[in-house]
PDB file of C-alpha atoms in Angstrom:
ATOM      1  CA  MET C  20      46.859 -75.610 -16.439  1.00  0.00           C
ATOM      2  CA  GLN C  21      44.739 -78.066 -14.514  1.00  0.00           C
ATOM      3  CA  ASN C  22      41.884 -79.140 -16.793  1.00  0.00           C
ATOM      4  CA  GLU C  23      39.416 -79.617 -13.941  1.00  0.00           C
ATOM      5  CA  THR C  24      39.961 -76.083 -12.606  1.00  0.00           C
ATOM      6  CA  LEU C  25      38.133 -73.101 -14.053  1.00  0.00           C
ATOM      7  CA  VAL C  26      40.549 -70.326 -14.972  1.00  0.00           C
ATOM      8  CA  ILE C  27      38.983 -67.112 -13.670  1.00  0.00           C
ATOM      9  CA  ALA C  28      40.477 -63.700 -14.459  1.00  0.00           C
ATOM     10  CA  ILE C  29      39.050 -61.073 -12.141  1.00  0.00           C
ATOM     11  CA  GLU C  30      40.382 -57.668 -13.249  1.00  0.00           C
ATOM     12  CA  GLU C  31      39.236 -57.482 -16.842  1.00  0.00           C
ATOM     13  CA  HIS C  32      37.997 -54.147 -18.093  1.00  0.00           C
ATOM     14  CA  TYR C  33      35.445 -52.790 -20.516  1.00  0.00           C
ATOM     15  CA  TRP C  34      34.032 -49.373 -21.407  1.00  0.00           C
ATOM     16  CA  ASP C  35      30.415 -48.289 -21.516  1.00  0.00           C
ATOM     17  CA  PRO C  36      30.135 -45.535 -24.171  1.00  0.00           C
ATOM     18  CA  GLU C  37      27.760 -43.419 -22.096  1.00  0.00           C
ATOM     19  CA  MET C  38      30.074 -43.505 -19.092  1.00  0.00           C
ATOM     20  CA  VAL C  39      33.177 -42.810 -21.167  1.00  0.00           C
ATOM     21  CA  ALA C  40      31.519 -39.746 -22.718  1.00  0.00           C
ATOM     22  CA  HIS C  41      31.627 -38.180 -19.237  1.00  0.00           C
ATOM     23  CA  PHE C  42      35.292 -38.963 -18.546  1.00  0.00           C
ATOM     24  CA  PRO C  43      37.665 -36.001 -18.159  1.00  0.00           C
ATOM     25  CA  THR C  44      39.581 -34.949 -21.261  1.00  0.00           C
ATOM     26  CA  GLY C  45      42.613 -37.173 -21.692  1.00  0.00           C
ATOM     27  CA  GLU C  46      40.969 -40.125 -19.982  1.00  0.00           C
ATOM     28  CA  ASN C  47      38.205 -40.625 -22.551  1.00  0.00           C
ATOM     29  CA  THR C  48      40.310 -41.969 -25.404  1.00  0.00           C
ATOM     30  CA  SER C  49      42.383 -45.104 -25.766  1.00  0.00           C
ATOM     31  CA  PRO C  50      44.071 -46.946 -28.615  1.00  0.00           C
ATOM     32  CA  LEU C  51      42.323 -50.006 -27.161  1.00  0.00           C
ATOM     33  CA  SER C  52      38.824 -48.508 -27.277  1.00  0.00           C
ATOM     34  CA  SER C  53      37.581 -51.060 -29.821  1.00  0.00           C
ATOM     35  CA  LEU C  54      38.528 -53.895 -27.452  1.00  0.00           C
ATOM     36  CA  LEU C  55      37.236 -52.091 -24.379  1.00  0.00           C
ATOM     37  CA  THR C  56      33.769 -51.547 -25.820  1.00  0.00           C
ATOM     38  CA  GLU C  57      33.417 -55.107 -27.152  1.00  0.00           C
ATOM     39  CA  LEU C  58      31.688 -57.707 -24.981  1.00  0.00           C
ATOM     40  CA  GLY C  59      31.162 -60.533 -27.432  1.00  0.00           C
ATOM     41  CA  ASP C  60      32.967 -62.679 -29.959  1.00  0.00           C
ATOM     42  CA  VAL C  61      36.308 -60.840 -30.021  1.00  0.00           C
ATOM     43  CA  ARG C  62      36.673 -60.947 -26.264  1.00  0.00           C
ATOM     44  CA  LEU C  63      35.525 -64.539 -26.021  1.00  0.00           C
ATOM     45  CA  ARG C  64      37.930 -65.608 -28.744  1.00  0.00           C
ATOM     46  CA  ALA C  65      40.810 -63.937 -26.903  1.00  0.00           C
ATOM     47  CA  MET C  66      39.757 -65.750 -23.730  1.00  0.00           C
ATOM     48  CA  ASP C  67      39.568 -69.087 -25.523  1.00  0.00           C
ATOM     49  CA  GLU C  68      42.987 -68.635 -27.111  1.00  0.00           C
ATOM     50  CA  ALA C  69      44.455 -68.028 -23.651  1.00  0.00           C
ATOM     51  CA  ARG C  70      42.421 -70.802 -21.988  1.00  0.00           C
ATOM     52  CA  ILE C  71      40.520 -68.403 -19.728  1.00  0.00           C
ATOM     53  CA  ASP C  72      37.087 -69.711 -18.756  1.00  0.00           C
ATOM     54  CA  VAL C  73      35.585 -66.695 -16.972  1.00  0.00           C
ATOM     55  CA  GLN C  74      36.229 -62.961 -16.888  1.00  0.00           C
ATOM     56  CA  VAL C  75      34.914 -60.835 -14.032  1.00  0.00           C
ATOM     57  CA  LEU C  76      34.164 -57.605 -15.878  1.00  0.00           C
ATOM     58  CA  SER C  77      34.670 -54.146 -14.415  1.00  0.00           C
ATOM     59  CA  HIS C  78      34.385 -50.702 -15.936  1.00  0.00           C
ATOM     60  CA  GLY C  79      37.684 -49.013 -16.712  1.00  0.00           C
ATOM     61  CA  ALA C  80      38.985 -46.037 -14.762  1.00  0.00           C
ATOM     62  CA  PRO C  81      37.825 -43.573 -13.637  1.00  0.00           C
ATOM     63  CA  ALA C  82      34.290 -45.015 -13.981  1.00  0.00           C
ATOM     64  CA  ALA C  83      31.903 -42.925 -11.868  1.00  0.00           C
ATOM     65  CA  GLN C  84      34.430 -41.497  -9.430  1.00  0.00           C
ATOM     66  CA  LYS C  85      34.793 -38.133 -11.197  1.00  0.00           C
ATOM     67  CA  LEU C  86      31.138 -37.598 -12.082  1.00  0.00           C
ATOM     68  CA  PRO C  87      29.018 -34.820 -10.550  1.00  0.00           C
ATOM     69  CA  PRO C  88      27.071 -36.117  -7.546  1.00  0.00           C
ATOM     70  CA  ASP C  89      23.697 -35.126  -8.988  1.00  0.00           C
ATOM     71  CA  SER C  90      24.071 -37.137 -12.212  1.00  0.00           C
ATOM     72  CA  ALA C  91      26.266 -40.022 -11.024  1.00  0.00           C
ATOM     73  CA  PRO C  92      23.572 -42.326  -9.550  1.00  0.00           C
ATOM     74  CA  GLU C  93      21.261 -42.563 -12.559  1.00  0.00           C
ATOM     75  CA  LEU C  94      24.065 -42.774 -15.099  1.00  0.00           C
ATOM     76  CA  THR C  95      25.816 -45.498 -13.118  1.00  0.00           C
ATOM     77  CA  ARG C  96      22.579 -47.417 -12.750  1.00  0.00           C
ATOM     78  CA  ARG C  97      22.163 -47.515 -16.533  1.00  0.00           C
ATOM     79  CA  VAL C  98      25.783 -48.605 -16.954  1.00  0.00           C
ATOM     80  CA  ASN C  99      25.366 -51.452 -14.483  1.00  0.00           C
ATOM     81  CA  ASP C 100      22.108 -52.555 -16.115  1.00  0.00           C
ATOM     82  CA  ARG C 101      23.847 -52.805 -19.483  1.00  0.00           C
ATOM     83  CA  LEU C 102      26.708 -54.770 -17.940  1.00  0.00           C
ATOM     84  CA  ALA C 103      24.183 -57.174 -16.424  1.00  0.00           C
ATOM     85  CA  GLU C 104      22.672 -57.673 -19.875  1.00  0.00           C
ATOM     86  CA  ALA C 105      26.106 -58.498 -21.314  1.00  0.00           C
ATOM     87  CA  CYS C 106      26.707 -61.053 -18.565  1.00  0.00           C
ATOM     88  CA  ALA C 107      23.274 -62.578 -19.153  1.00  0.00           C
ATOM     89  CA  ARG C 108      24.174 -63.198 -22.802  1.00  0.00           C
ATOM     90  CA  PHE C 109      27.181 -65.292 -21.732  1.00  0.00           C
ATOM     91  CA  PRO C 110      26.393 -66.426 -18.176  1.00  0.00           C
ATOM     92  CA  ASN C 111      29.080 -69.095 -18.118  1.00  0.00           C
ATOM     93  CA  ARG C 112      31.811 -66.744 -19.319  1.00  0.00           C
ATOM     94  CA  PHE C 113      31.195 -63.359 -17.680  1.00  0.00           C
ATOM     95  CA  ALA C 114      30.571 -62.143 -14.139  1.00  0.00           C
ATOM     96  CA  ALA C 115      30.708 -58.550 -12.945  1.00  0.00           C
ATOM     97  CA  PHE C 116      31.847 -55.989 -10.411  1.00  0.00           C
ATOM     98  CA  ALA C 117      29.507 -53.025 -10.060  1.00  0.00           C
ATOM     99  CA  ALA C 118      30.482 -49.468 -10.828  1.00  0.00           C
ATOM    100  CA  LEU C 119      29.486 -47.266  -7.887  1.00  0.00           C
ATOM    101  CA  PRO C 120      28.443 -43.591  -7.966  1.00  0.00           C
ATOM    102  CA  THR C 121      30.716 -42.697  -5.052  1.00  0.00           C
ATOM    103  CA  PRO C 122      30.252 -38.921  -5.564  1.00  0.00           C
ATOM    104  CA  ALA C 123      26.854 -39.648  -3.948  1.00  0.00           C
ATOM    105  CA  PRO C 124      27.912 -42.106  -1.215  1.00  0.00           C
ATOM    106  CA  ASP C 125      24.472 -43.094   0.080  1.00  0.00           C
ATOM    107  CA  ALA C 126      23.290 -43.726  -3.476  1.00  0.00           C
ATOM    108  CA  ALA C 127      26.470 -45.745  -4.064  1.00  0.00           C
ATOM    109  CA  ALA C 128      25.634 -47.969  -1.099  1.00  0.00           C
ATOM    110  CA  ARG C 129      22.126 -48.507  -2.440  1.00  0.00           C
ATOM    111  CA  GLU C 130      23.479 -49.253  -5.923  1.00  0.00           C
ATOM    112  CA  LEU C 131      25.867 -51.843  -4.510  1.00  0.00           C
ATOM    113  CA  GLU C 132      22.974 -53.578  -2.776  1.00  0.00           C
ATOM    114  CA  ARG C 133      20.841 -53.468  -5.933  1.00  0.00           C
ATOM    115  CA  CYS C 134      23.623 -54.831  -8.124  1.00  0.00           C
ATOM    116  CA  VAL C 135      24.371 -57.727  -5.794  1.00  0.00           C
ATOM    117  CA  ARG C 136      20.804 -58.646  -4.861  1.00  0.00           C
ATOM    118  CA  ASP C 137      19.032 -57.985  -8.178  1.00  0.00           C
ATOM    119  CA  LEU C 138      21.751 -58.336 -10.829  1.00  0.00           C
ATOM    120  CA  GLY C 139      23.948 -61.013  -9.282  1.00  0.00           C
ATOM    121  CA  PHE C 140      27.135 -58.935  -9.283  1.00  0.00           C
ATOM    122  CA  LYS C 141      30.066 -60.210  -7.240  1.00  0.00           C
ATOM    123  CA  GLY C 142      31.168 -56.983  -5.553  1.00  0.00           C
ATOM    124  CA  ALA C 143      32.239 -53.553  -6.744  1.00  0.00           C
ATOM    125  CA  MET C 144      35.255 -51.726  -8.110  1.00  0.00           C
ATOM    126  CA  ILE C 145      36.202 -48.169  -7.119  1.00  0.00           C
ATOM    127  CA  HIS C 146      38.784 -46.253  -9.142  1.00  0.00           C
ATOM    128  CA  GLY C 147      41.091 -43.849  -7.330  1.00  0.00           C
ATOM    129  CA  LEU C 148      39.918 -40.782  -5.482  1.00  0.00           C
ATOM    130  CA  THR C 149      36.326 -39.578  -5.652  1.00  0.00           C
ATOM    131  CA  ASN C 150      36.509 -35.966  -6.774  1.00  0.00           C
ATOM    132  CA  GLY C 151      39.584 -35.524  -4.561  1.00  0.00           C
ATOM    133  CA  LEU C 152      38.411 -37.602  -1.573  1.00  0.00           C
ATOM    134  CA  PHE C 153      40.174 -40.763  -0.409  1.00  0.00           C
ATOM    135  CA  ILE C 154      38.023 -43.827   0.166  1.00  0.00           C
ATOM    136  CA  ASP C 155      38.659 -43.769   3.945  1.00  0.00           C
ATOM    137  CA  ASP C 156      36.566 -40.586   4.296  1.00  0.00           C
ATOM    138  CA  LYS C 157      33.648 -41.424   6.580  1.00  0.00           C
ATOM    139  CA  ARG C 158      31.194 -40.303   3.935  1.00  0.00           C
ATOM    140  CA  PHE C 159      31.983 -43.568   2.109  1.00  0.00           C
ATOM    141  CA  TRP C 160      31.563 -45.884   5.071  1.00  0.00           C
ATOM    142  CA  PRO C 161      27.926 -46.746   4.170  1.00  0.00           C
ATOM    143  CA  ILE C 162      29.400 -48.563   1.149  1.00  0.00           C
ATOM    144  CA  PHE C 163      31.541 -50.671   3.472  1.00  0.00           C
ATOM    145  CA  GLU C 164      28.532 -51.402   5.668  1.00  0.00           C
ATOM    146  CA  VAL C 165      26.580 -52.780   2.706  1.00  0.00           C
ATOM    147  CA  ALA C 166      29.552 -54.754   1.364  1.00  0.00           C
ATOM    148  CA  GLU C 167      30.060 -56.399   4.749  1.00  0.00           C
ATOM    149  CA  LYS C 168      26.353 -57.159   5.096  1.00  0.00           C
ATOM    150  CA  LEU C 169      26.226 -58.753   1.650  1.00  0.00           C
ATOM    151  CA  ASP C 170      29.605 -60.480   2.075  1.00  0.00           C
ATOM    152  CA  VAL C 171      31.038 -59.102  -1.169  1.00  0.00           C
ATOM    153  CA  PRO C 172      34.472 -57.495  -1.693  1.00  0.00           C
ATOM    154  CA  ILE C 173      35.404 -53.998  -2.803  1.00  0.00           C
ATOM    155  CA  TYR C 174      38.168 -53.828  -5.410  1.00  0.00           C
ATOM    156  CA  LEU C 175      40.335 -50.709  -5.082  1.00  0.00           C
ATOM    157  CA  HIS C 176      41.685 -49.925  -8.532  1.00  0.00           C
ATOM    158  CA  PRO C 177      43.961 -47.087  -9.666  1.00  0.00           C
ATOM    159  CA  SER C 178      43.020 -43.992 -11.573  1.00  0.00           C
ATOM    160  CA  VAL C 179      45.034 -41.041 -12.847  1.00  0.00           C
ATOM    161  CA  PRO C 180      46.517 -39.088  -9.897  1.00  0.00           C
ATOM    162  CA  SER C 181      45.309 -35.587  -9.153  1.00  0.00           C
ATOM    163  CA  ALA C 182      46.625 -32.711 -11.232  1.00  0.00           C
ATOM    164  CA  ASP C 183      48.688 -31.390  -8.287  1.00  0.00           C
ATOM    165  CA  VAL C 184      50.342 -34.753  -7.667  1.00  0.00           C
ATOM    166  CA  THR C 185      51.049 -35.160 -11.357  1.00  0.00           C
ATOM    167  CA  ARG C 186      52.565 -31.695 -11.615  1.00  0.00           C
ATOM    168  CA  TYR C 187      54.906 -32.062  -8.635  1.00  0.00           C
ATOM    169  CA  TYR C 188      55.842 -35.730  -8.974  1.00  0.00           C
ATOM    170  CA  TYR C 189      55.778 -36.611 -12.672  1.00  0.00           C
ATOM    171  CA  ASP C 190      55.572 -33.683 -15.076  1.00  0.00           C
ATOM    172  CA  ASP C 191      59.363 -33.474 -15.538  1.00  0.00           C
ATOM    173  CA  TYR C 192      59.331 -36.903 -17.200  1.00  0.00           C
ATOM    174  CA  ALA C 193      55.732 -37.391 -18.350  1.00  0.00           C
ATOM    175  CA  ARG C 194      56.341 -36.286 -21.936  1.00  0.00           C
ATOM    176  CA  GLU C 195      59.179 -38.755 -22.470  1.00  0.00           C
ATOM    177  CA  PHE C 196      57.684 -41.511 -20.300  1.00  0.00           C
ATOM    178  CA  PRO C 197      53.899 -41.002 -20.204  1.00  0.00           C
ATOM    179  CA  THR C 198      53.205 -44.270 -18.376  1.00  0.00           C
ATOM    180  CA  VAL C 199      55.143 -43.036 -15.326  1.00  0.00           C
ATOM    181  CA  ILE C 200      51.927 -41.268 -14.317  1.00  0.00           C
ATOM    182  CA  ARG C 201      49.910 -44.446 -14.765  1.00  0.00           C
ATOM    183  CA  PRO C 202      50.939 -48.127 -14.498  1.00  0.00           C
ATOM    184  CA  ALA C 203      54.698 -47.572 -14.259  1.00  0.00           C
ATOM    185  CA  TRP C 204      54.389 -45.773 -10.893  1.00  0.00           C
ATOM    186  CA  GLY C 205      51.599 -43.224 -10.388  1.00  0.00           C
ATOM    187  CA  PHE C 206      48.838 -45.818 -10.193  1.00  0.00           C
ATOM    188  CA  THR C 207      50.732 -47.803  -7.573  1.00  0.00           C
ATOM    189  CA  VAL C 208      51.405 -44.814  -5.331  1.00  0.00           C
ATOM    190  CA  GLU C 209      47.802 -43.660  -5.344  1.00  0.00           C
ATOM    191  CA  THR C 210      46.225 -47.070  -4.766  1.00  0.00           C
ATOM    192  CA  ALA C 211      48.689 -48.162  -2.085  1.00  0.00           C
ATOM    193  CA  THR C 212      48.002 -44.870  -0.302  1.00  0.00           C
ATOM    194  CA  GLN C 213      44.255 -45.563  -0.478  1.00  0.00           C
ATOM    195  CA  ALA C 214      44.804 -48.957   1.142  1.00  0.00           C
ATOM    196  CA  ILE C 215      47.119 -47.629   3.858  1.00  0.00           C
ATOM    197  CA  ARG C 216      44.713 -44.823   4.718  1.00  0.00           C
ATOM    198  CA  LEU C 217      41.831 -47.294   4.916  1.00  0.00           C
ATOM    199  CA  ILE C 218      43.696 -49.243   7.590  1.00  0.00           C
ATOM    200  CA  LEU C 219      44.791 -46.107   9.454  1.00  0.00           C
ATOM    201  CA  SER C 220      41.203 -44.827   9.495  1.00  0.00           C
ATOM    202  CA  ARG C 221      40.155 -47.915  11.508  1.00  0.00           C
ATOM    203  CA  ALA C 222      37.285 -48.502   9.102  1.00  0.00           C
ATOM    204  CA  LEU C 223      38.268 -52.169   9.018  1.00  0.00           C
ATOM    205  CA  GLU C 224      37.828 -52.392  12.771  1.00  0.00           C
ATOM    206  CA  SER C 225      34.306 -51.017  12.356  1.00  0.00           C
ATOM    207  CA  TYR C 226      33.588 -53.547   9.578  1.00  0.00           C
ATOM    208  CA  PRO C 227      35.560 -56.603  10.689  1.00  0.00           C
ATOM    209  CA  ARG C 228      34.281 -58.911   7.924  1.00  0.00           C
ATOM    210  CA  LEU C 229      34.874 -56.458   5.065  1.00  0.00           C
ATOM    211  CA  GLN C 230      37.165 -57.763   2.328  1.00  0.00           C
ATOM    212  CA  ILE C 231      39.205 -55.569  -0.030  1.00  0.00           C
ATOM    213  CA  ILE C 232      40.965 -56.537  -3.272  1.00  0.00           C
ATOM    214  CA  LEU C 233      44.073 -54.867  -4.686  1.00  0.00           C
ATOM    215  CA  GLY C 234      45.437 -55.597  -8.131  1.00  0.00           C
ATOM    216  CA  HIS C 235      49.017 -55.710  -9.391  1.00  0.00           C
ATOM    217  CA  LEU C 236      50.121 -58.044  -6.575  1.00  0.00           C
ATOM    218  CA  GLY C 237      48.987 -55.614  -3.907  1.00  0.00           C
ATOM    219  CA  GLU C 238      50.480 -52.367  -5.247  1.00  0.00           C
ATOM    220  CA  THR C 239      53.878 -53.101  -3.520  1.00  0.00           C
ATOM    221  CA  LEU C 240      52.300 -53.464  -0.060  1.00  0.00           C
ATOM    222  CA  PRO C 241      53.136 -57.165   0.495  1.00  0.00           C
ATOM    223  CA  PHE C 242      56.807 -56.298  -0.027  1.00  0.00           C
ATOM    224  CA  LEU C 243      56.513 -53.385   2.452  1.00  0.00           C
ATOM    225  CA  LEU C 244      54.391 -55.054   5.135  1.00  0.00           C
ATOM    226  CA  TRP C 245      57.196 -55.722   7.616  1.00  0.00           C
ATOM    227  CA  ARG C 246      58.610 -52.205   7.407  1.00  0.00           C
ATOM    228  CA  ILE C 247      55.233 -50.428   7.611  1.00  0.00           C
ATOM    229  CA  ASN C 248      54.202 -52.585  10.564  1.00  0.00           C
ATOM    230  CA  GLN C 249      57.510 -52.031  12.378  1.00  0.00           C
ATOM    231  CA  ALA C 250      57.513 -48.276  11.768  1.00  0.00           C
ATOM    232  CA  LEU C 251      53.945 -47.869  12.978  1.00  0.00           C
ATOM    233  CA  ALA C 252      54.881 -49.730  16.186  1.00  0.00           C
ATOM    234  CA  ARG C 253      57.661 -47.304  17.123  1.00  0.00           C
ATOM    235  CA  PRO C 254      57.256 -45.062  20.188  1.00  0.00           C
ATOM    236  CA  GLY C 255      54.781 -42.242  19.773  1.00  0.00           C
ATOM    237  CA  GLN C 256      52.357 -44.124  17.525  1.00  0.00           C
ATOM    238  CA  THR C 257      48.764 -44.977  18.278  1.00  0.00           C
ATOM    239  CA  PRO C 258      48.589 -48.772  18.712  1.00  0.00           C
ATOM    240  CA  LEU C 259      47.663 -50.502  15.441  1.00  0.00           C
ATOM    241  CA  ASP C 260      48.561 -53.940  14.110  1.00  0.00           C
ATOM    242  CA  PHE C 261      48.946 -52.978  10.455  1.00  0.00           C
ATOM    243  CA  ARG C 262      50.124 -56.398   9.310  1.00  0.00           C
ATOM    244  CA  LYS C 263      47.155 -58.179  10.885  1.00  0.00           C
ATOM    245  CA  GLN C 264      44.688 -55.696   9.418  1.00  0.00           C
ATOM    246  CA  PHE C 265      46.179 -56.133   5.966  1.00  0.00           C
ATOM    247  CA  CYS C 266      46.388 -59.922   6.122  1.00  0.00           C
ATOM    248  CA  ASP C 267      42.851 -60.265   7.516  1.00  0.00           C
ATOM    249  CA  HIS C 268      41.125 -57.921   5.067  1.00  0.00           C
ATOM    250  CA  PHE C 269      43.063 -57.732   1.801  1.00  0.00           C
ATOM    251  CA  HIS C 270      43.318 -60.020  -1.201  1.00  0.00           C
ATOM    252  CA  VAL C 271      45.565 -59.328  -4.188  1.00  0.00           C
ATOM    253  CA  THR C 272      45.552 -60.282  -7.853  1.00  0.00           C
ATOM    254  CA  THR C 273      48.202 -60.838 -10.491  1.00  0.00           C
ATOM    255  CA  SER C 274      46.714 -58.245 -12.847  1.00  0.00           C
ATOM    256  CA  GLY C 275      49.412 -56.903 -15.147  1.00  0.00           C
ATOM    257  CA  PHE C 276      52.189 -58.288 -12.946  1.00  0.00           C
ATOM    258  CA  PHE C 277      53.537 -61.641 -14.089  1.00  0.00           C
ATOM    259  CA  SER C 278      56.721 -61.825 -12.027  1.00  0.00           C
ATOM    260  CA  THR C 279      57.565 -65.096 -10.315  1.00  0.00           C
ATOM    261  CA  PRO C 280      59.830 -63.523  -7.643  1.00  0.00           C
ATOM    262  CA  ALA C 281      57.128 -60.973  -6.829  1.00  0.00           C
ATOM    263  CA  LEU C 282      54.510 -63.719  -6.615  1.00  0.00           C
ATOM    264  CA  ILE C 283      56.683 -65.810  -4.275  1.00  0.00           C
ATOM    265  CA  CYS C 284      57.219 -62.779  -2.029  1.00  0.00           C
ATOM    266  CA  THR C 285      53.456 -62.225  -1.939  1.00  0.00           C
ATOM    267  CA  MET C 286      52.809 -65.893  -1.172  1.00  0.00           C
ATOM    268  CA  LEU C 287      55.293 -65.782   1.706  1.00  0.00           C
ATOM    269  CA  GLU C 288      53.694 -62.648   3.155  1.00  0.00           C
ATOM    270  CA  LEU C 289      49.976 -63.309   2.592  1.00  0.00           C
ATOM    271  CA  GLY C 290      49.650 -67.010   1.803  1.00  0.00           C
ATOM    272  CA  ILE C 291      48.304 -68.439  -1.434  1.00  0.00           C
ATOM    273  CA  ASP C 292      44.678 -68.279  -0.243  1.00  0.00           C
ATOM    274  CA  ARG C 293      44.651 -64.490  -0.692  1.00  0.00           C
ATOM    275  CA  ILE C 294      46.060 -64.330  -4.227  1.00  0.00           C
ATOM    276  CA  MET C 295      43.921 -64.564  -7.360  1.00  0.00           C
ATOM    277  CA  PHE C 296      44.621 -64.632 -11.069  1.00  0.00           C
ATOM    278  CA  ALA C 297      43.900 -61.593 -13.237  1.00  0.00           C
ATOM    279  CA  VAL C 298      45.254 -60.313 -16.529  1.00  0.00           C
ATOM    280  CA  ASP C 299      44.175 -56.630 -16.797  1.00  0.00           C
ATOM    281  CA  TYR C 300      42.688 -57.207 -20.253  1.00  0.00           C
ATOM    282  CA  PRO C 301      42.822 -55.498 -22.718  1.00  0.00           C
ATOM    283  CA  TYR C 302      45.679 -53.387 -21.389  1.00  0.00           C
ATOM    284  CA  VAL C 303      47.666 -56.611 -21.003  1.00  0.00           C
ATOM    285  CA  VAL C 304      47.513 -59.605 -23.362  1.00  0.00           C
ATOM    286  CA  ASN C 305      45.646 -62.623 -21.990  1.00  0.00           C
ATOM    287  CA  ARG C 306      48.256 -65.114 -23.174  1.00  0.00           C
ATOM    288  CA  ASP C 307      50.993 -63.312 -21.239  1.00  0.00           C
ATOM    289  CA  GLY C 308      49.146 -64.188 -18.050  1.00  0.00           C
ATOM    290  CA  THR C 309      48.210 -67.778 -18.772  1.00  0.00           C
ATOM    291  CA  ASP C 310      51.583 -68.641 -20.340  1.00  0.00           C
ATOM    292  CA  TRP C 311      53.265 -67.399 -17.164  1.00  0.00           C
ATOM    293  CA  ILE C 312      50.909 -69.447 -14.997  1.00  0.00           C
ATOM    294  CA  GLU C 313      51.694 -72.566 -17.029  1.00  0.00           C
ATOM    295  CA  GLN C 314      55.390 -72.190 -16.294  1.00  0.00           C
ATOM    296  CA  LEU C 315      55.069 -71.492 -12.563  1.00  0.00           C
ATOM    297  CA  GLN C 316      56.869 -74.024 -10.395  1.00  0.00           C
ATOM    298  CA  ILE C 317      54.427 -74.107  -7.498  1.00  0.00           C
ATOM    299  CA  SER C 318      52.426 -77.027  -6.132  1.00  0.00           C
ATOM    300  CA  PRO C 319      49.370 -78.207  -8.090  1.00  0.00           C
ATOM    301  CA  ASP C 320      47.112 -77.336  -5.141  1.00  0.00           C
ATOM    302  CA  ASP C 321      48.499 -73.803  -4.950  1.00  0.00           C
ATOM    303  CA  LYS C 322      48.139 -73.355  -8.698  1.00  0.00           C
ATOM    304  CA  ARG C 323      44.512 -74.474  -8.582  1.00  0.00           C
ATOM    305  CA  LYS C 324      43.804 -71.928  -5.862  1.00  0.00           C
ATOM    306  CA  LEU C 325      45.597 -69.207  -7.792  1.00  0.00           C
ATOM    307  CA  VAL C 326      43.936 -69.705 -11.181  1.00  0.00           C
ATOM    308  CA  GLY C 327      40.377 -70.054  -9.952  1.00  0.00           C
ATOM    309  CA  GLY C 328      39.784 -71.682  -6.600  1.00  0.00           C
ATOM    310  CA  ASN C 329      40.300 -68.568  -4.507  1.00  0.00           C
ATOM    311  CA  ALA C 330      38.136 -66.435  -6.778  1.00  0.00           C
ATOM    312  CA  ARG C 331      35.338 -69.009  -6.712  1.00  0.00           C
ATOM    313  CA  ARG C 332      35.411 -68.973  -2.914  1.00  0.00           C
ATOM    314  CA  LEU C 333      35.613 -65.195  -2.401  1.00  0.00           C
ATOM    315  CA  LEU C 334      33.188 -64.231  -5.173  1.00  0.00           C
ATOM    316  CA  LYS C 335      30.890 -67.264  -4.764  1.00  0.00           C
ATOM    317  CA  LEU C 336      31.181 -68.111  -8.451  1.00  0.00           C
TER     318      LEU C 336
END
């Protein structure tokens, strides 16, 4: 790792106990709960051991996306205030993405503005569908308006697919392979669909400076860009340059995906300037990410951009 370059990991999760108490059954427990709820010495020691300088903290899924609209704004405000306090205790080590009460979209837009202007947060993270609604629904566009105005990104992160999707797509194998619903495949399908729908909705044409982040090296979309773009250009389609929209508006991270061939594919499709380092702590071990970075055979300039330079530029760290 280059000593003069800060190593910034930007998809690193925690749990707020009050928020987690409102999670749906099955999503409110984790064997990693002791690590998720800890924002002090244990986390910092794990960062130091892996040579990570800064974590950008974000609440774990599903955060506020499945809360009732009447209680979501105030609860989320308290959660974000506590996260700001944690960052203030270690200002050189932690930054933050806001949780947003998307069940109340106008309140979510106001909370994004408050978190950025008053708390110094670097953007926001949204987890999966909001009580069954995809993020392209026009009810959520006030969030995009505020994000564009403030020049901060929105990170689209997975959550557990809907019960109907799970039943039809995964239940046959979920008992034997429970992660098929989550990181092995279900997360990717849901989040890639969110991103595709966002482009198809033309929201990004309405907010031309809006920037979106996807984890896990773009949820397969860099690999699929050529085919999606070509298929959407066939006769009978409404004109849309999918590739340009994606390359102009989306950034991706390495969270939980330390594959050199996949990274090279993503670099060839998007360019190094739109790829940032992330681990997905504590679901993934910090050292797995930084050890992989150490071994990468890419140019020193590209590695500096990957491990911290791009994040510093996009998040104004």
